[in-house]
Structure formats: C-alpha cells, structure tokens
CSV table of C-alpha atoms in Angstrom, one decimal:
chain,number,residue,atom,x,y,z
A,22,UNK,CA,0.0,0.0,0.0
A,23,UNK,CA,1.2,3.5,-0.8
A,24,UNK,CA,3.2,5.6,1.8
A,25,UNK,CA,0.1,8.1,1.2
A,26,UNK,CA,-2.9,8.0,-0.4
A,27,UNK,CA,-5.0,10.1,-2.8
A,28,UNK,CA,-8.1,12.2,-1.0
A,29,UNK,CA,-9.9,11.3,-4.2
A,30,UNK,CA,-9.4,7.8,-3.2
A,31,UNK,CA,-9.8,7.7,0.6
A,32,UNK,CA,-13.4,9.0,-0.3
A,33,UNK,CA,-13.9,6.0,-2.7
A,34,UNK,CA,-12.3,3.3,-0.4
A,35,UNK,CA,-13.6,4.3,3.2
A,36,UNK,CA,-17.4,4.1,3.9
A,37,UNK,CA,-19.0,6.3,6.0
A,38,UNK,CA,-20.3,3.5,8.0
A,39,UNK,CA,-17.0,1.7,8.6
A,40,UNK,CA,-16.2,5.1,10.1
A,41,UNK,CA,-19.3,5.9,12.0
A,42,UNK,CA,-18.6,2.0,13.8
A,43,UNK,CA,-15.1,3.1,14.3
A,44,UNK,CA,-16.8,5.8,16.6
A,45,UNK,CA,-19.4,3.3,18.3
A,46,UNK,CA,-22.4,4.6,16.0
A,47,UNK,CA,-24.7,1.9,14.0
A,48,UNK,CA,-27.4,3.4,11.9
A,49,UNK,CA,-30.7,2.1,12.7
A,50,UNK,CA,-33.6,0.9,10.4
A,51,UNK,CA,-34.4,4.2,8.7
A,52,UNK,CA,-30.3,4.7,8.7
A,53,UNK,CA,-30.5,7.5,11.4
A,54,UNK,CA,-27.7,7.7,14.6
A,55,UNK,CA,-27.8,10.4,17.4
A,56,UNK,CA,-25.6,12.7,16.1
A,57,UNK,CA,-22.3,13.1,18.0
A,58,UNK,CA,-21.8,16.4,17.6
A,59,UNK,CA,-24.7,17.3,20.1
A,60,UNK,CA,-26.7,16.2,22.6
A,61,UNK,CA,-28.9,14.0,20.5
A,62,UNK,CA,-31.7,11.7,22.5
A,63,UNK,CA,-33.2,10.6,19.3
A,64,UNK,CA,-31.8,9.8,16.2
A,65,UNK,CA,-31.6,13.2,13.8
A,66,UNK,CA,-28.3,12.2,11.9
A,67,UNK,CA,-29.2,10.7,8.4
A,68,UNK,CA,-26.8,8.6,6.7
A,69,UNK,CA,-26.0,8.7,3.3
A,70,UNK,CA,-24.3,5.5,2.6
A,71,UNK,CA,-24.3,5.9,-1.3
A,72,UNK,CA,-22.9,9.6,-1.2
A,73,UNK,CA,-20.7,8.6,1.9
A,74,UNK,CA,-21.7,11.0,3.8
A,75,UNK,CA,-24.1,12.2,6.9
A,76,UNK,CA,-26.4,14.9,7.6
A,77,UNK,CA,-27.5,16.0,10.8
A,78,UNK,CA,-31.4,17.9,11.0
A,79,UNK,CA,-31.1,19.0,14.7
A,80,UNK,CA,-31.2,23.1,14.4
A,81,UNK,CA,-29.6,22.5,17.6
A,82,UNK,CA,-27.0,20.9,15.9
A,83,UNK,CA,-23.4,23.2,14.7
A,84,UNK,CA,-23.0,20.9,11.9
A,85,UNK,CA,-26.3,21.6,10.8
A,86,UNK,CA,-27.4,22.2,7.1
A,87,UNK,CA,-24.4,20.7,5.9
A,88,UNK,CA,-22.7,17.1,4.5
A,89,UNK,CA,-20.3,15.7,6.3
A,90,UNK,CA,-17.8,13.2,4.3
A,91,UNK,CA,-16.2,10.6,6.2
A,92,UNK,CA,-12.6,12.8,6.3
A,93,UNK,CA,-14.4,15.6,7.6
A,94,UNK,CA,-15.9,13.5,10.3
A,95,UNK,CA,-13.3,12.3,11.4
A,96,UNK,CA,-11.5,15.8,11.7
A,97,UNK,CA,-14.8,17.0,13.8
A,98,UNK,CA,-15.2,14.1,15.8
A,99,UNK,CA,-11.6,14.2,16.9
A,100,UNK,CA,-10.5,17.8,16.3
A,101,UNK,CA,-8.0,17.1,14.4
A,102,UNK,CA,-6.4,19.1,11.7
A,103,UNK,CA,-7.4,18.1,7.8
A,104,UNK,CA,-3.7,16.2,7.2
A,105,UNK,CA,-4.4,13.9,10.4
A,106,UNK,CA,-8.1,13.3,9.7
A,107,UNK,CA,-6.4,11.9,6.4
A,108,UNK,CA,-3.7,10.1,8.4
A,109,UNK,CA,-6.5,8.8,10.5
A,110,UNK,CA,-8.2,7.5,7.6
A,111,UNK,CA,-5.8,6.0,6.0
A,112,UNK,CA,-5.2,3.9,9.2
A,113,UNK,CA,-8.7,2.9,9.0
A,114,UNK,CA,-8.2,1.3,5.7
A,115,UNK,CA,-5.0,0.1,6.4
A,116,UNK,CA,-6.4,-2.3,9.5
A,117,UNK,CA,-7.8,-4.2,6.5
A,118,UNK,CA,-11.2,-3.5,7.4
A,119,UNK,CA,-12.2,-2.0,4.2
A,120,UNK,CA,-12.1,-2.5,0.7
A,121,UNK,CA,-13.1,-1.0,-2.5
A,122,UNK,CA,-16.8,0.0,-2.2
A,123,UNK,CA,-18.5,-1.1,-5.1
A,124,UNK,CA,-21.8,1.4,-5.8
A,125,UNK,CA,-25.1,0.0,-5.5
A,126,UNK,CA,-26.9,0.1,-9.1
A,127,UNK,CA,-30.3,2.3,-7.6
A,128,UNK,CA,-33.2,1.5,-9.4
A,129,UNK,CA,-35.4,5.0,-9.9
A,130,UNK,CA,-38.8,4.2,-8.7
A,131,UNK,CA,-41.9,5.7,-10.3
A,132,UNK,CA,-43.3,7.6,-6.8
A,133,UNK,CA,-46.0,9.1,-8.6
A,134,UNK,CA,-47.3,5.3,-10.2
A,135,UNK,CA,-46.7,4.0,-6.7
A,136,UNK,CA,-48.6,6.1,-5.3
A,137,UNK,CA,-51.9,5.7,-7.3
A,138,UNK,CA,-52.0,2.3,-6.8
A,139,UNK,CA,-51.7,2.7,-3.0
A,140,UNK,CA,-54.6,5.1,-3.0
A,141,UNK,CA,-57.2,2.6,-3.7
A,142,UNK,CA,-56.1,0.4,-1.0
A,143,UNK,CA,-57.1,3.5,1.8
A,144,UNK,CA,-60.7,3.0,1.2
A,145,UNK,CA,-61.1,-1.1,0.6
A,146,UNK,CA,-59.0,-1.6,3.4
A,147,UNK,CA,-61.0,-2.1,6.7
A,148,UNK,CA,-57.9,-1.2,8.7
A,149,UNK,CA,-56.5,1.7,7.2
A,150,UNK,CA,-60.1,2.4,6.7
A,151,UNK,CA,-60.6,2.2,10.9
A,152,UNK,CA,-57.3,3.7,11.6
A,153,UNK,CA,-58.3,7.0,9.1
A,154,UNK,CA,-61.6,7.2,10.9
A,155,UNK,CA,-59.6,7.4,14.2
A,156,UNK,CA,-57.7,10.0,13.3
A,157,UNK,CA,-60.3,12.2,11.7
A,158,UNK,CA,-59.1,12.1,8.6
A,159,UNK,CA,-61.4,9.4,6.5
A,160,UNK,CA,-62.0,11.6,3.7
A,161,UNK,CA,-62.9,11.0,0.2
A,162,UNK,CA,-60.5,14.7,-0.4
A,163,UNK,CA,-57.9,13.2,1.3
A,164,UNK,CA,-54.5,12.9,-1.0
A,165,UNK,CA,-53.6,9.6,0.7
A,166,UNK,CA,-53.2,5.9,0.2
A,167,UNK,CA,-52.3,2.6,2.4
A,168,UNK,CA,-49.8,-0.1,1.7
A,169,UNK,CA,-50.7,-3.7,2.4
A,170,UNK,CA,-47.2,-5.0,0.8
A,171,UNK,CA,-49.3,-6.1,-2.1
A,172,UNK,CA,-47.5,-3.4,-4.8
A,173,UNK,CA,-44.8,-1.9,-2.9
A,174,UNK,CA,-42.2,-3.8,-0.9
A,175,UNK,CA,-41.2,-0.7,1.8
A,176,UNK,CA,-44.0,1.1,4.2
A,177,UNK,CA,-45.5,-1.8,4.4
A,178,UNK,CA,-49.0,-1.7,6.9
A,179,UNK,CA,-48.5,2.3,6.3
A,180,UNK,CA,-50.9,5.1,5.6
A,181,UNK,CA,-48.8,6.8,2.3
A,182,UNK,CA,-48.6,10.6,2.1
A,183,UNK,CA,-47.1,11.8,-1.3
A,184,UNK,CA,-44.6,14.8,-0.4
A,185,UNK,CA,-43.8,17.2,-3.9
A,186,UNK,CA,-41.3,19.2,-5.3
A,187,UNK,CA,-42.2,23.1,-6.6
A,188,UNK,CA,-43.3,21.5,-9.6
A,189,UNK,CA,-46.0,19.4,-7.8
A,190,UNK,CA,-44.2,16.2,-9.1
A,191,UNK,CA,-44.5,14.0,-6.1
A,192,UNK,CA,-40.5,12.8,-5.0
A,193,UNK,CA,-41.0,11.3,-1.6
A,194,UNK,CA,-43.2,9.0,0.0
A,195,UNK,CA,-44.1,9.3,3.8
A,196,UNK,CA,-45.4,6.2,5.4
A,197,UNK,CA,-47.1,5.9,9.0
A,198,UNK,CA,-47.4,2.9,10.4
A,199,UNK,CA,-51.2,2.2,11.6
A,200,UNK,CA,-50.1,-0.8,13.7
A,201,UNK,CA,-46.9,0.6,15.9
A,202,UNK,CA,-47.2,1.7,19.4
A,203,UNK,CA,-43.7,3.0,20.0
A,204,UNK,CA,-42.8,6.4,19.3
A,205,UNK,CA,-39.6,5.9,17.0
A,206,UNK,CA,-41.4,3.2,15.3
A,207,UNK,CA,-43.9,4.9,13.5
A,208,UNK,CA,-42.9,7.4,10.8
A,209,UNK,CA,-40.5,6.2,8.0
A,210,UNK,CA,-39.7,7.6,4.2
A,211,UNK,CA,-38.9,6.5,1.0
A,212,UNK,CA,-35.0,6.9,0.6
A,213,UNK,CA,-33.3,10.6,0.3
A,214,UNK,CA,-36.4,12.3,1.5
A,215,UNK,CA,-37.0,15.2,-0.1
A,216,UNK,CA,-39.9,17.2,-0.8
A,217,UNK,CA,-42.9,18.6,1.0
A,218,UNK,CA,-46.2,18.1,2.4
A,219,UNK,CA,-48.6,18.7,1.1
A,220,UNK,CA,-46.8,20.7,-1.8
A,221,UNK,CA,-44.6,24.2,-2.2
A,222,UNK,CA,-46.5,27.3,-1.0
A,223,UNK,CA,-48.1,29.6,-3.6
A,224,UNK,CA,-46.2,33.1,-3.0
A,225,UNK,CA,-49.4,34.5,-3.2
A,226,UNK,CA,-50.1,32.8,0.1
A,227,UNK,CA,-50.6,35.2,2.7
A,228,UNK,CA,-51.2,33.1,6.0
A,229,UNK,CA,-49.2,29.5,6.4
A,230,UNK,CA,-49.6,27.4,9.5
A,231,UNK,CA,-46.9,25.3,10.1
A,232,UNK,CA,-47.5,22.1,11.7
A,233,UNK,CA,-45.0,19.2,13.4
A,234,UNK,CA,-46.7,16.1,11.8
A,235,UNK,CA,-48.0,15.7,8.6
A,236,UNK,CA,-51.7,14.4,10.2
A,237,UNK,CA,-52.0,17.5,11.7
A,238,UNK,CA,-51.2,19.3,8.2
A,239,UNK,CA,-54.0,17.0,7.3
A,240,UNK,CA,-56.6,17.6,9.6
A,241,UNK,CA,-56.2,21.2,9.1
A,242,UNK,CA,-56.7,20.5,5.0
A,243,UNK,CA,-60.0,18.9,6.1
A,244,UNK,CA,-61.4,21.0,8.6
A,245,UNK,CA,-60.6,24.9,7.5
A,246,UNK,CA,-59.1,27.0,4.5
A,247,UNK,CA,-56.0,27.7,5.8
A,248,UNK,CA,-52.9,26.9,3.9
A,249,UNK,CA,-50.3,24.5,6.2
A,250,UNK,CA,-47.2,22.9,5.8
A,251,UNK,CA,-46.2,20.2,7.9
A,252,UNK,CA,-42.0,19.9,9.2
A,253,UNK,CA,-42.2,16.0,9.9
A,254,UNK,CA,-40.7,17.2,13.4
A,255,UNK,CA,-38.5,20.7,14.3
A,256,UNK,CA,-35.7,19.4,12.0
A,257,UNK,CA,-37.1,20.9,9.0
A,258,UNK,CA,-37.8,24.1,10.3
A,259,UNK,CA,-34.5,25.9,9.5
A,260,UNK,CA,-35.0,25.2,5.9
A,261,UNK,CA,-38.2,26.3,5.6
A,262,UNK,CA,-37.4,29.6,6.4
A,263,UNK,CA,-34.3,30.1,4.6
A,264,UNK,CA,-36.4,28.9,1.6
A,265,UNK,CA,-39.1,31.7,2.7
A,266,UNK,CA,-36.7,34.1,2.8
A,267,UNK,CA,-36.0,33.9,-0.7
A,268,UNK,CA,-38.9,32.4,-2.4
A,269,UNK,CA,-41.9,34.0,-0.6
A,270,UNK,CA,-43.1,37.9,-0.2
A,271,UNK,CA,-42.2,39.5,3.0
A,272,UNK,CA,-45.1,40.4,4.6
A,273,UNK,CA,-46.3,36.7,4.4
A,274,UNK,CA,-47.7,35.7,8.0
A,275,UNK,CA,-46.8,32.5,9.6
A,276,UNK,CA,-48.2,30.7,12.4
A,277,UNK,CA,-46.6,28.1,14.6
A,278,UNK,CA,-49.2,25.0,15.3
A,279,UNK,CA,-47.1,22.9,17.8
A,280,UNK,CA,-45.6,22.9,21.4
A,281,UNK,CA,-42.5,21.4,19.9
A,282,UNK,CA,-42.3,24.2,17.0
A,283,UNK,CA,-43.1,27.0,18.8
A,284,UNK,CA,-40.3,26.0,21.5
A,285,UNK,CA,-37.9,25.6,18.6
A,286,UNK,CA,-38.8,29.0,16.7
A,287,UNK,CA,-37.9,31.0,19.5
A,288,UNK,CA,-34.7,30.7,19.4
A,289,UNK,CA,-34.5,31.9,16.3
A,290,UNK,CA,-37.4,34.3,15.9
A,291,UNK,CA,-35.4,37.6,16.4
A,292,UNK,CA,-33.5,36.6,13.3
A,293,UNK,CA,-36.6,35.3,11.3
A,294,UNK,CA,-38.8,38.4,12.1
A,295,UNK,CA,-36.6,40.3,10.3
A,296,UNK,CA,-37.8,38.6,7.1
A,297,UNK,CA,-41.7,37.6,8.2
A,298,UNK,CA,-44.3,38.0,10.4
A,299,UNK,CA,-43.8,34.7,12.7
A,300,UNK,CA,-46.6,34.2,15.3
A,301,UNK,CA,-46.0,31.7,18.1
C-alpha cells in the first residue's frame, strides 16, 4: 500500500459506515444515529451511505445544514487538523477493514405510479379504513393511500402521504405505520427524503400554518381553508425559512401550530422576524 494516499481515493475506499462504527455509531432501520456532535436523544443524523456522507437535522446541531464526508468526520469528531483526519483515515483502511466500495446500481422508482396504486387500497382496506376514521381524517378529499405489501415492498401496513417538489411532481413517499405503538417506530420515508407536504406554498399565500406532523397538516386540510405545511418534526424548520426568505413575499404571516415548534422558533425568531411575520 502506498506511503500516502490520494483524497480522491480515501473517499472512494472508506465508507462512511466503517467510520461511524469506528466511533461506536450503528445506523438504525431508517439509517439515522444520534448525532455526536450534540446532545442527541433521538436519532436526527441521516446517513447517506451511497454519497458517503451524513447529515445532521437538529437546528440545535453546529454541523447543521451541511454534509459531512467521512474525512471531515473524522477531523470533527476528533478535532483534528485536515492532514491527520487523512492520516486517521488512511489507518482505518489500512487495518484491512475496508475494501473497495462497489456502488449500488439504484433503481429509480416511479413515486407518482406507486402512489396511485396505493390510494385505492385507503378506502377497501378495513384497517387503514378504521385507523383514518380514528384519526379524523377518512376523507374522500384526502391525498392519501395505504400499503398492504401487495405493490410496494417498503411502508408496508402504512398510511402513504405523497410529499412534492415546486413543480408538484411527487418525490417522496411518507409512510405511517397504523399498527406501531412506540414512538420511533412509527414514521418512515422512502430513501433521500425530499420534498414537501402537502406541496410548495403559492407566494401569493398570505397566511401559512406550520404544523410538526403531517396528520396535523392533514386535519387542518380537512377541517378549514387555511394553507399548512407540515416539518415531519423541528428538524425541518431551519429550511423552511431560509427557503421563505428567498422564495416567498415578505409580509407573508406564519403561524406556529405545535408545542414542539413554537419551542424551537424561539430561538430563532429575532432573526426570522426580520424577514416575516412569525406568530408563536
């Protein structure tokens, strides 16, 4: 093995998992780890094994709204300078614990097909059927659908929410499961979630209630004319309003719907309010 080794190559031979076990961290099921780099109860680190890299959604996070490669985590997680987060690395593949990482071939799905086949299954389903009716939100308006495993092999027993791009193309698939109990256990996505729910804001909205879950977005869809967007938790938040800034008119008024939110917006509503009306 060479004396020193190539950056462009360290990146191609280490994975960002072999480095996130050299620090005690195994991904769970929807490839999340508490993020070292804060105090992190519950997961809000995504990892990005086919990019190499991690992402961390806590606005109470300093590495937020950035990728982190596998060099760089290593220089953060040890505070070390760049040349011995390299040397670092190139000790990791030394140890013979890694080889060449051969890219998954990723097969694009076709959300938006996916999607209308699930949406049948909502209504002739007498669980999802119950569990809608539980909620509040059995409705014949409702942009929704339920997988039973029958044509689509992930979300499986979930009620499907389509999240969209600005073009309204749907990108994401959100998937709750009806039968879970547990708190961590209930809200999954299709890979590399992206997107929103239920779509991009119009700029000619003038009143947008932001909601934590994407059931309360939908109850509020049902039940008054308000426009909402849902934040699938705080982590979210932070990128809404930097998209806001830029893409929406600045007198647009906002409104808070959640404990959780509201506790997280103020912290940063001095710097927001110079940009919108925010109302907690």
């Amino acid at each position: 093995m060479p004396v020193a080794i190539e950056i462009k190559e360290i990146k191609e031979q280490l994975s960002i998992i072999t480095v996130l076990e050299h620090y005690g961290l195994q991904p769970n099921k929807n490839k999340m780890v508490c993020c070292p780099f804060h105090d992190d109860k519950n997961p809000s680190m995504q990892v990005y094994a086919e990019t190499n890299t991690v992402f961390c959604f806590s606005g109470n996070c300093t590495k937020n709204g950035k990728a982190i490669d596998t060099i760089q985590f290593i220089q953060d997680k040890e505070n070390l300078s760049k040349h011995e987060a390299i040397k670092k690395a190139e000790s990791l593949i030394s140890n013979g614990t890694q080889t060449v990482i051969q890219k998954p071939i990723i097969q694009v799905e076709n959300l938006n097909d996916i999607f209308q086949k699930l949406k049948p299954i909502l209504y002739s389903s007498s669980k999802a059927r119950a569990y809608a009716e539980s909620r509040n939100i059995y409705n014949a308006k409702l942009e929704a659908g339920y997988n039973n495993g029958t044509h689509y092999g992930k979300l499986k027993n979930c009620m499907v929410f389509p999240l969209k791009d600005k073009s309204g193309t749907i990108v994401s698939l959100y998937g709750r499961n009806i039968e879970s109990k547990g708190k961590d256990d209930r809200h999954f996505y299709t890979m590399n979630r992206k997107g929103l729910y239920p779509n991009y804001p119009s700029q000619e909205t003038e009143t947008l209630i932001i909601t934590e879950s994407i059931i309360d977005s939908v109850t509020l869809q049902l039940y008054t004319t308000y426009t909402s967007l849902a934040l699938y938790g705080t982590n979210v938040l932070i990128f809404l309003f930097r998209l806001f800034k830029f893409e929406m008119r600045s007198n647009n008024d906002y409104h808070l719907g959640n404990v959780q939110c509201i506790k997280f917006a103020k912290r940063h509503h001095l710097r927001w309010r110079k940009h919108h009306q925010l109302r907690l």
